[in-house]
Phi, psi and omega in degrees: 000131179279129179262116181281139176299141180290148175267114181202161170280146171243158188294316190217164175255112177249115178288148174252122182258108183302326184303319183233000174074010185282141173236026177302149184297135184285156170284127183201197178302147176293163175297135185205167174225170178055030177268183170239155177216133179219159183252131170235109181060241182252033180224151176249126182249122187247130179224135170066200183113186180251126179298141171236162177282160178307134182090359170095009184276155174295139179288146169293142176091208181292133180289140186251118179260139184262149185225042184241150186246120180244146176231131178249117176279120180290320182294309187276342187053053178218147173263146168213150184249092187287341185202150175202150176286152183299152188295342187279347180073002180240335187231132173287125182258344174229143181075193181208142173065023183279170182279157174289161178303137186205155165229173176068020177273185166232155176215151179214170179246125174254127176059029180053030175215327184250133176264122183255133179234133182218142166071200187085196183180182179239106184068235175264009181251122181282144171290167177288175179267025173294146173261137186243134183234129177242128181273110179288340177281320173271348180069040180212156173282142183232161174278128182232133175285106183261098183275164178087191180269110182269149175305152177289160178306139184200165179220155176076014184273182184224160181198156176206159180252136169235107181061240179261030181229140174243123188253132190235130178207168175070199183088192185203166177238027173092339180243327182206159171292153180241073194285351181303146170253123178243156174237136175249115176274113181248027182299333185254021186290339180294335173268009174072032172230136171226166184224127173267146174212144179277122180271324188209126189282348179069030187262333181276168184298323179286330175293316182289323178296325183281311193233009179272051183210161170262152176074019176283166173250152178223127182227154174273153175210135178257111184255179185290345183246008176144189180266146180229158165243141181240127182254130179223143169072209187097179183214134170248026189116332180231128179298135184252149170247018185285139177236118188234152181229142177229125176274129185246001173199151177271177188291335182296322181284347180273347183286000000 
């Protein structure tokens, strides 16, 4: 009888190097929460978040928001840090046009090349609603013209990609929930142009139930009648188990 390996989570990733048999813990990002992680090709990109103490406990004293970008090579089993915000928190000392330190943001990968970062904040201060783009081929942040109506500044929102569109919804700004749903068309990002558009104003009861929360999740789903985005969970002061769907394309576009 063939014994299958158990499917389970492990605490850390320890690379094995055949040349010396080392399984030492790799040098990598500090413990953190409320960061983002995305896959580009054979690499995992981790950006931002709130620093934690070893073991995952909250740090004592003032909260530290991180502004570093880490890349994990799946093939080489190694971390590297190609960019970080300056230590003074006000001026970039490496790279150019990168986002300020933040947590509670969203990030996605466009065309398997560009890392896009939107929203979040540091402590009680929200980041602007600027869109930031990192070119993984050149290893640099780039200027992208974001046209149209962008979402207002927010944190704790959710996002997912459907083909060449990035859908962003939910979260809050410290005073109110932000249940609006927006679409970013990045089909022309190679020309450094993207376009925001409002998909749903978030004013009716169904929209508030679906996206009027922080900490919700958003995933894409392709059904027989088109592409959908599914929103689940989150909290408006009370944790929710609501599952809602929005169709974002018809069946003809899915063929």
